[in-house]
């Protein structure tokens, strides 16, 4: 059995790096036309069915403009993956307002603004799938990540609420909660943190971006047509 997304259009925020880049490649590999939306994209272009667009998901006006431009190009979304995310770690008694606001603004506010932008297209066509990239730390909490955990816990609650709102038009909304994945975001962390993640993962290895991309592919595919409002944990058993 293969998953064939030919004829569908997928928008992926945070598509320039790490997990988002793997999601872009996997969805394109399954036949979707993919739009990668990232603050890190410098040039707009399209190669091999992958369009890149510079977008800051914190900016509501930019989200609205990019959405209108893409729709005018015939790229209305069937799939949205909210992957753009940042960390600004620190224990709560030292956390600055700026670091609290920045993390909530990108990780939770970005997903809100993108979902608000695509919902009218999906509702009108009575189809669509949204996947929000949360984190196991949004479920269990994490020392030094009150802002990040709050953003990801909020994203999970957001996922469930929007799943209810969009169900009537058969638009499905789910979350993937990755454990520790080897990406530029985590490569900067000190070795003891990596060792702890490796020790927690009963499958004995750190996750790869492809592990998350495959879960996203399943959730946006017809194989998951009766799944909505769920959180799929992909963590090598870190949280069992
Ligand atoms: P990464 O740092 O490699 O990639 C994040 C991407 O988001 C970058 O390309 C960045 O330019 C983009 N981005 C940041 N702010 C943006 C903004 N304002 N507008 C548009 N794009 C923006 O990180 P990684 O590891 O690939 O993480 C991707 C997602 O997965 C994030 O939401 C992260 O919280 C989540 N995650 C990552 C885990 C890991 O272990 N790497 C574990 C659990 C969740």
Short mmCIF file of C-alpha atoms and ligand atoms in Angstrom, two decimals:
data_model
loop_
_atom_site.label_atom_id
_atom_site.label_comp_id
_atom_site.label_asym_id
_atom_site.label_seq_id
_atom_site.Cartn_x
_atom_site.Cartn_y
_atom_site.Cartn_z
CA UNK A 1 0.00 0.00 0.00
CA UNK A 2 1.37 3.42 -0.90
CA UNK A 3 0.23 6.90 0.07
CA UNK A 4 -0.37 9.03 -3.01
CA UNK A 5 -0.97 12.75 -2.48
CA UNK A 6 -0.90 13.64 -6.19
CA UNK A 7 -3.21 16.58 -6.88
CA UNK A 8 -3.06 18.00 -3.37
CA UNK A 9 -1.28 21.11 -2.10
CA UNK A 10 0.50 21.14 1.27
CA UNK A 11 1.73 24.21 3.15
CA UNK A 12 4.48 23.60 5.69
CA UNK A 13 5.73 26.34 8.02
CA UNK A 14 9.29 26.03 9.25
CA UNK A 15 10.11 24.08 6.10
CA UNK A 16 13.66 25.39 5.72
CA UNK A 17 15.28 23.29 8.44
CA UNK A 18 15.20 20.13 10.54
CA UNK A 19 11.82 18.44 10.94
CA UNK A 20 10.01 20.88 8.63
CA UNK A 21 12.47 20.26 5.82
CA UNK A 22 11.93 16.49 6.18
CA UNK A 23 8.15 17.00 6.10
CA UNK A 24 8.46 19.08 2.91
CA UNK A 25 10.55 16.35 1.23
CA UNK A 26 8.29 13.52 2.38
CA UNK A 27 5.03 15.17 1.27
CA UNK A 28 6.59 16.14 -2.07
CA UNK A 29 7.88 12.57 -2.41
CA UNK A 30 4.28 11.36 -1.98
CA UNK A 31 3.24 13.55 -4.92
CA UNK A 32 1.92 16.71 -3.21
CA UNK A 33 2.79 20.18 -4.44
CA UNK A 34 4.42 21.65 -1.36
CA UNK A 35 4.81 25.25 -0.23
CA UNK A 36 7.54 25.74 2.35
CA UNK A 37 6.92 28.89 4.40
CA UNK A 38 9.83 29.99 6.55
CA UNK A 39 11.36 33.15 7.94
CA UNK A 40 14.69 31.71 6.78
CA UNK A 41 13.79 31.48 3.08
CA UNK A 42 15.56 34.24 1.22
CA UNK A 43 14.35 33.72 -2.37
CA UNK A 44 10.89 32.79 -3.57
CA UNK A 45 10.99 30.01 -6.14
CA UNK A 46 9.65 26.64 -7.19
CA UNK A 47 11.68 23.52 -8.02
CA UNK A 48 10.48 19.92 -8.35
CA UNK A 49 7.03 20.70 -6.97
CA UNK A 50 8.40 22.55 -3.92
CA UNK A 51 7.75 26.30 -3.69
CA UNK A 52 9.62 28.35 -1.11
CA UNK A 53 8.14 31.53 0.37
CA UNK A 54 9.64 33.86 2.97
CA UNK A 55 7.15 34.28 5.80
CA UNK A 56 7.28 35.32 9.44
CA UNK A 57 4.34 33.54 11.08
CA UNK A 58 4.31 36.22 13.81
CA UNK A 59 3.11 38.80 11.29
CA UNK A 60 -0.66 38.68 10.69
CA UNK A 61 -0.52 41.01 7.67
CA UNK A 62 2.20 38.91 6.02
CA UNK A 63 0.24 35.71 6.65
CA UNK A 64 -2.83 37.27 4.99
CA UNK A 65 -0.85 38.57 2.00
CA UNK A 66 1.00 35.29 1.40
CA UNK A 67 -2.25 33.35 1.70
CA UNK A 68 -3.95 35.55 -0.91
CA UNK A 69 -0.92 35.35 -3.24
CA UNK A 70 -0.74 31.57 -3.04
CA UNK A 71 -4.49 31.21 -3.60
CA UNK A 72 -4.20 33.49 -6.67
CA UNK A 73 -1.49 31.11 -7.97
CA UNK A 74 -3.87 28.14 -7.61
CA UNK A 75 -2.12 26.87 -4.51
CA UNK A 76 -5.07 26.71 -2.11
CA UNK A 77 -4.06 24.34 0.68
CA UNK A 78 -5.43 20.83 1.20
CA UNK A 79 -2.87 20.30 3.96
CA UNK A 80 -1.32 22.64 6.53
CA UNK A 81 1.55 21.58 8.77
CA UNK A 82 2.39 24.06 11.54
CA UNK A 83 6.03 23.24 12.26
CA UNK A 84 7.71 26.64 12.75
CA UNK A 85 9.00 26.80 16.29
CA UNK A 86 11.68 28.24 18.54
CA UNK A 87 13.10 27.76 22.03
CA UNK A 88 14.29 30.40 24.52
CA UNK A 89 15.10 28.23 27.53
CA UNK A 90 15.45 29.42 31.12
CA UNK A 91 14.09 28.59 34.55
CA UNK A 92 10.89 30.45 35.24
CA UNK A 93 12.35 32.78 37.87
CA UNK A 94 14.86 34.05 35.33
CA UNK A 95 12.65 34.02 32.24
CA UNK A 96 12.32 37.44 30.60
CA UNK A 97 9.05 38.79 29.25
CA UNK A 98 10.69 38.91 25.83
CA UNK A 99 11.58 35.19 25.91
CA UNK A 100 8.12 34.24 27.18
CA UNK A 101 6.39 36.32 24.48
CA UNK A 102 8.69 35.23 21.64
CA UNK A 103 8.08 31.52 22.18
CA UNK A 104 4.31 31.86 22.60
CA UNK A 105 4.13 34.16 19.58
CA UNK A 106 5.88 31.80 17.16
CA UNK A 107 4.89 28.36 18.46
CA UNK A 108 1.25 29.04 19.36
CA UNK A 109 0.37 32.37 17.74
CA UNK A 110 1.93 31.28 14.43
CA UNK A 111 -0.20 28.13 14.31
CA UNK A 112 -3.30 30.20 15.13
CA UNK A 113 -2.64 32.74 12.39
CA UNK A 114 -1.92 30.07 9.76
CA UNK A 115 -4.94 27.99 10.73
CA UNK A 116 -7.20 31.06 10.61
CA UNK A 117 -5.86 31.84 7.14
CA UNK A 118 -6.37 28.38 5.62
CA UNK A 119 -9.66 27.47 7.33
CA UNK A 120 -11.90 29.33 4.84
CA UNK A 121 -10.39 27.42 1.88
CA UNK A 122 -10.72 24.06 3.61
CA UNK A 123 -14.26 24.79 4.85
CA UNK A 124 -15.40 25.91 1.40
CA UNK A 125 -14.05 22.77 -0.24
CA UNK A 126 -15.15 20.51 2.64
CA UNK A 127 -11.79 18.78 2.89
CA UNK A 128 -8.41 19.31 4.47
CA UNK A 129 -5.97 18.12 7.08
CA UNK A 130 -3.99 20.18 9.56
CA UNK A 131 -1.11 18.80 11.62
CA UNK A 132 0.46 20.80 14.44
CA UNK A 133 3.97 19.88 15.56
CA UNK A 134 3.78 19.94 19.35
CA UNK A 135 6.28 18.22 21.70
CA UNK A 136 6.36 15.64 24.47
CA UNK A 137 7.41 18.57 26.65
CA UNK A 138 3.98 20.07 26.05
CA UNK A 139 2.53 16.95 27.66
CA UNK A 140 4.98 16.23 30.50
CA UNK A 141 6.63 19.63 31.09
CA UNK A 142 10.38 20.14 31.07
CA UNK A 143 12.84 21.82 33.43
CA UNK A 144 13.93 25.14 31.92
CA UNK A 145 11.15 25.22 29.34
CA UNK A 146 8.10 26.78 31.01
CA UNK A 147 7.53 29.01 27.96
CA UNK A 148 8.08 26.22 25.42
CA UNK A 149 6.02 23.66 27.36
CA UNK A 150 3.19 26.19 27.73
CA UNK A 151 3.28 26.93 23.99
CA UNK A 152 3.16 23.24 23.05
CA UNK A 153 0.54 22.36 25.67
CA UNK A 154 -1.48 25.26 24.33
CA UNK A 155 -0.98 23.96 20.80
CA UNK A 156 -2.42 20.59 21.84
CA UNK A 157 -5.49 22.26 23.37
CA UNK A 158 -5.78 24.42 20.24
CA UNK A 159 -5.64 21.25 18.10
CA UNK A 160 -8.56 19.69 19.96
CA UNK A 161 -10.70 22.85 19.89
CA UNK A 162 -10.15 23.46 16.17
CA UNK A 163 -10.77 19.76 15.42
CA UNK A 164 -14.25 20.28 16.86
CA UNK A 165 -14.80 23.53 14.96
CA UNK A 166 -13.80 22.13 11.56
CA UNK A 167 -15.24 18.61 11.84
CA UNK A 168 -18.55 19.53 10.20
CA UNK A 169 -16.68 20.39 6.99
CA UNK A 170 -14.65 17.15 7.32
CA UNK A 171 -11.40 19.01 7.96
CA UNK A 172 -9.23 16.96 10.34
CA UNK A 173 -6.86 18.53 12.85
CA UNK A 174 -4.23 16.51 14.71
CA UNK A 175 -0.92 17.00 16.49
CA UNK A 176 2.35 15.11 16.46
CA UNK A 177 4.34 15.26 19.69
CA UNK A 178 7.97 14.47 18.91
CA UNK A 179 10.45 13.37 21.51
CA UNK A 180 14.09 14.35 21.12
CA UNK A 181 14.89 14.68 17.40
CA UNK A 182 18.35 15.30 15.98
CA UNK A 183 18.03 18.73 14.28
CA UNK A 184 19.82 22.12 14.33
CA UNK A 185 17.50 23.09 17.25
CA UNK A 186 18.76 20.26 19.47
CA UNK A 187 22.32 19.91 18.15
CA UNK A 188 23.26 23.03 20.10
CA UNK A 189 22.33 21.39 23.43
CA UNK A 190 25.02 20.14 25.86
CA UNK A 191 26.02 16.45 25.76
CA UNK A 192 24.38 15.55 29.12
CA UNK A 193 21.00 16.62 27.71
CA UNK A 194 21.54 14.40 24.66
CA UNK A 195 22.63 11.52 26.91
CA UNK A 196 19.48 11.90 29.03
CA UNK A 197 17.26 11.79 25.93
CA UNK A 198 19.11 8.71 24.64
CA UNK A 199 18.71 7.01 28.03
CA UNK A 200 14.98 7.81 28.15
CA UNK A 201 14.29 6.46 24.64
CA UNK A 202 13.65 2.75 25.15
CA UNK A 203 14.26 2.18 21.44
CA UNK A 204 17.84 3.26 22.13
CA UNK A 205 18.37 6.11 19.69
CA UNK A 206 17.55 9.76 19.13
CA UNK A 207 14.75 10.44 16.67
CA UNK A 208 15.37 11.44 13.09
CA UNK A 209 13.37 14.17 11.29
CA UNK A 210 12.08 11.44 8.94
CA UNK A 211 10.41 9.71 11.91
CA UNK A 212 8.21 12.78 12.36
CA UNK A 213 7.67 13.31 8.64
CA UNK A 214 6.33 9.75 8.29
CA UNK A 215 3.83 10.32 11.11
CA UNK A 216 2.69 13.56 9.44
CA UNK A 217 2.33 11.76 6.08
CA UNK A 218 0.07 9.17 7.72
CA UNK A 219 -2.07 11.79 9.48
CA UNK A 220 -2.68 13.87 6.33
CA UNK A 221 -3.40 10.79 4.21
CA UNK A 222 -6.72 9.01 3.58
CA UNK A 223 -5.45 6.22 5.86
CA UNK A 224 -6.19 8.58 8.78
CA UNK A 225 -9.60 9.71 7.52
CA UNK A 226 -11.34 8.81 10.82
CA UNK A 227 -8.69 10.40 13.07
CA UNK A 228 -9.11 13.95 14.38
CA UNK A 229 -8.25 15.86 17.55
CA UNK A 230 -5.50 13.38 18.45
CA UNK A 231 -1.90 13.68 19.59
CA UNK A 232 0.44 11.11 18.05
CA UNK A 233 3.54 10.76 20.25
CA UNK A 234 6.68 9.87 18.25
CA UNK A 235 9.42 9.61 20.84
CA UNK A 236 11.07 6.19 20.73
CA UNK A 237 9.33 5.44 24.01
CA UNK A 238 10.86 8.40 25.87
CA UNK A 239 7.67 9.05 27.83
CA UNK A 240 6.52 5.50 28.64
P1 LIG B 1 14.76 24.00 13.52
O1 LIG B 1 15.26 25.13 14.29
O2 LIG B 1 15.70 23.11 12.78
O3 LIG B 1 13.64 24.50 12.48
C1 LIG B 1 12.65 25.43 12.83
C2 LIG B 1 12.30 26.24 11.61
O4 LIG B 1 11.29 27.20 11.98
C3 LIG B 1 13.48 27.04 11.06
O5 LIG B 1 13.63 26.82 9.66
C4 LIG B 1 13.11 28.48 11.36
O6 LIG B 1 13.62 29.41 10.41
C5 LIG B 1 11.60 28.42 11.34
N1 LIG B 1 11.01 29.56 12.05
C6 LIG B 1 11.35 30.04 13.28
N2 LIG B 1 10.65 31.14 13.56
C7 LIG B 1 9.84 31.37 12.50
C8 LIG B 1 8.88 32.37 12.20
N3 LIG B 1 8.64 33.39 13.04
N4 LIG B 1 8.23 32.31 11.02
C9 LIG B 1 8.49 31.30 10.14
N5 LIG B 1 9.40 30.34 10.36
C10 LIG B 1 10.06 30.36 11.53
O7 LIG B 1 13.89 23.16 14.56
P2 LIG B 1 13.32 21.66 14.52
O8 LIG B 1 14.03 20.88 15.56
O9 LIG B 1 13.23 21.16 13.14
O10 LIG B 1 11.85 21.92 15.09
C11 LIG B 1 10.70 21.97 14.26
C12 LIG B 1 9.47 21.91 15.14
O11 LIG B 1 9.47 20.68 15.87
C13 LIG B 1 9.38 23.03 16.17
O12 LIG B 1 8.03 23.43 16.32
C14 LIG B 1 9.87 22.36 17.43
O13 LIG B 1 9.37 22.98 18.58
C15 LIG B 1 9.31 20.96 17.25
N6 LIG B 1 9.98 19.95 18.04
C16 LIG B 1 11.31 19.68 17.87
C17 LIG B 1 11.91 18.70 18.64
C18 LIG B 1 13.35 18.33 18.48
O14 LIG B 1 13.84 17.54 19.31
N7 LIG B 1 14.07 18.85 17.50
C19 LIG B 1 11.18 17.94 19.66
C20 LIG B 1 9.79 18.30 19.76
C21 LIG B 1 9.23 19.27 18.97
#
